[in-house]
Short mmCIF file of C-alpha atoms in Angstrom, two decimals:
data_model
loop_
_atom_site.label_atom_id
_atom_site.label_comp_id
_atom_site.label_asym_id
_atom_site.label_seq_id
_atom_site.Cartn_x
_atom_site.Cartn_y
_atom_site.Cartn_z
CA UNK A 1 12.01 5.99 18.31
CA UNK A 2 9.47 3.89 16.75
CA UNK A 3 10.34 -0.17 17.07
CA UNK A 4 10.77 -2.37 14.53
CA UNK A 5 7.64 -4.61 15.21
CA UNK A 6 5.54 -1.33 14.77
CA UNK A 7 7.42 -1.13 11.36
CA UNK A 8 6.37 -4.21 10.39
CA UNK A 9 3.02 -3.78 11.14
CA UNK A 10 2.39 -0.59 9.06
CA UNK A 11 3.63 -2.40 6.23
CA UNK A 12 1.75 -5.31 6.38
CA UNK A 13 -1.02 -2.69 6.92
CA UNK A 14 -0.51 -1.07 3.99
CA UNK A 15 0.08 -4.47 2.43
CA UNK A 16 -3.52 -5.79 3.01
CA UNK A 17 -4.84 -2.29 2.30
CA UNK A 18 -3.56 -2.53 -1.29
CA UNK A 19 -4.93 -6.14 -1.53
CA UNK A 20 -8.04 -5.22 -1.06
CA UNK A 21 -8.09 -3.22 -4.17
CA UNK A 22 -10.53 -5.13 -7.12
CA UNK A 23 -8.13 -3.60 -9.81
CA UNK A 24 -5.27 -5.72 -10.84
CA UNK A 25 -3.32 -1.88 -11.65
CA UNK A 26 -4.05 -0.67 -8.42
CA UNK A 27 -3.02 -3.70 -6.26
CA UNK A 28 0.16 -4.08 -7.53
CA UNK A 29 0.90 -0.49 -7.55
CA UNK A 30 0.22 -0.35 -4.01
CA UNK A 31 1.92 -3.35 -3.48
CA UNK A 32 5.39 -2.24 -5.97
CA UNK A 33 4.92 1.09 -3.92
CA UNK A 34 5.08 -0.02 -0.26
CA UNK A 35 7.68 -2.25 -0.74
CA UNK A 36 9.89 -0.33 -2.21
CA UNK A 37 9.40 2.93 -0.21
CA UNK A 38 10.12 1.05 2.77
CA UNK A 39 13.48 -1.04 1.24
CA UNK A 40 14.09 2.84 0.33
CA UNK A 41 14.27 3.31 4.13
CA UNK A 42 15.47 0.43 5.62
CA UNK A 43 18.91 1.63 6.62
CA UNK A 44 17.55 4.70 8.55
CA UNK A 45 19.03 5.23 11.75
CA UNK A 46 18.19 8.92 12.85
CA UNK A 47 15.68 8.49 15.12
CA UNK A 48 13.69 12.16 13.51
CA UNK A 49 14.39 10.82 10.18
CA UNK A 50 12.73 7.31 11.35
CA UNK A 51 10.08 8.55 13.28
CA UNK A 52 9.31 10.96 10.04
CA UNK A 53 9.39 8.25 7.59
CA UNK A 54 6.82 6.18 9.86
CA UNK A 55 4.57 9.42 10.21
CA UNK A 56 4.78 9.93 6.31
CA UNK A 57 4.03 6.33 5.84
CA UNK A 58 1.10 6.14 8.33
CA UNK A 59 -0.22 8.72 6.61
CA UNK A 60 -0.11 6.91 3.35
CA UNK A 61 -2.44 4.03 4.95
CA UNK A 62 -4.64 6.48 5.45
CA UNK A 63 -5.34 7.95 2.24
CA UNK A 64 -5.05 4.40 0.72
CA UNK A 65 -7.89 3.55 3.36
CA UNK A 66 -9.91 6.77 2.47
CA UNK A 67 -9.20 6.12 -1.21
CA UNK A 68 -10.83 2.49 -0.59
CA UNK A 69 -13.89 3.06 0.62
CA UNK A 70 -14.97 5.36 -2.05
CA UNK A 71 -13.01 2.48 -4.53
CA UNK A 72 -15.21 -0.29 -3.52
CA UNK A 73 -18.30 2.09 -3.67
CA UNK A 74 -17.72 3.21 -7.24
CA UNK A 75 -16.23 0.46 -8.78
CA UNK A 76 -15.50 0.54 -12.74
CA UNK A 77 -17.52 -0.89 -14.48
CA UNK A 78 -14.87 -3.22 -17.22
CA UNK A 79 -12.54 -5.74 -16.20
CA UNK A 80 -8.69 -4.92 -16.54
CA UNK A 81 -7.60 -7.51 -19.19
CA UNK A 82 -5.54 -9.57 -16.58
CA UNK A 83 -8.29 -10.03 -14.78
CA UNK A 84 -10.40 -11.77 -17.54
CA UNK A 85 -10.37 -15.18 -17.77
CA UNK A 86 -9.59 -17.09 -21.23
CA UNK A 87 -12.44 -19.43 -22.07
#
């Protein structure tokens, strides 16, 4: 069974991965996403249905990871309008 400290640490992973994201959408998607597939889980207590969930989730930080790198290579060119500034 996985332990709760590795828990924790995949979803600060995924966390920071979704930071890292320069669109406002995108961050808080991430972030909206994360935290609520894992309060989704949080009362798991079948050890295949826990050790599942973490696999699906690590999984997840991958792609997100993946999905990153080619983010930050090709970024868009126009600012979201919560990221602009008023003058």
């Amino acid at each position: 069974m996985v332990s709760r400290s590795e828990v924790l640490s995949l979803c600060r992973a995924l966390l920071r991965a979704g930071r890292q994201y320069p669109d406002y959408n995108i961050r808080e998607y991430t972030k909206r996403r994360t935290l609520d597939g894992f309060r989704m889980n949080k009362n798991l207590t079948d050890p295949s249905k826990v050790n599942e969930a973490f696999a699906e989730a690590k999984a997840q930080l991958v792609v997100a990871e993946r999905v990153l790198k080619v983010y930050l290579a090709y970024p868009p060119k126009t600012k979201n309008i919560m990221e602009v500034k008023l003058q």
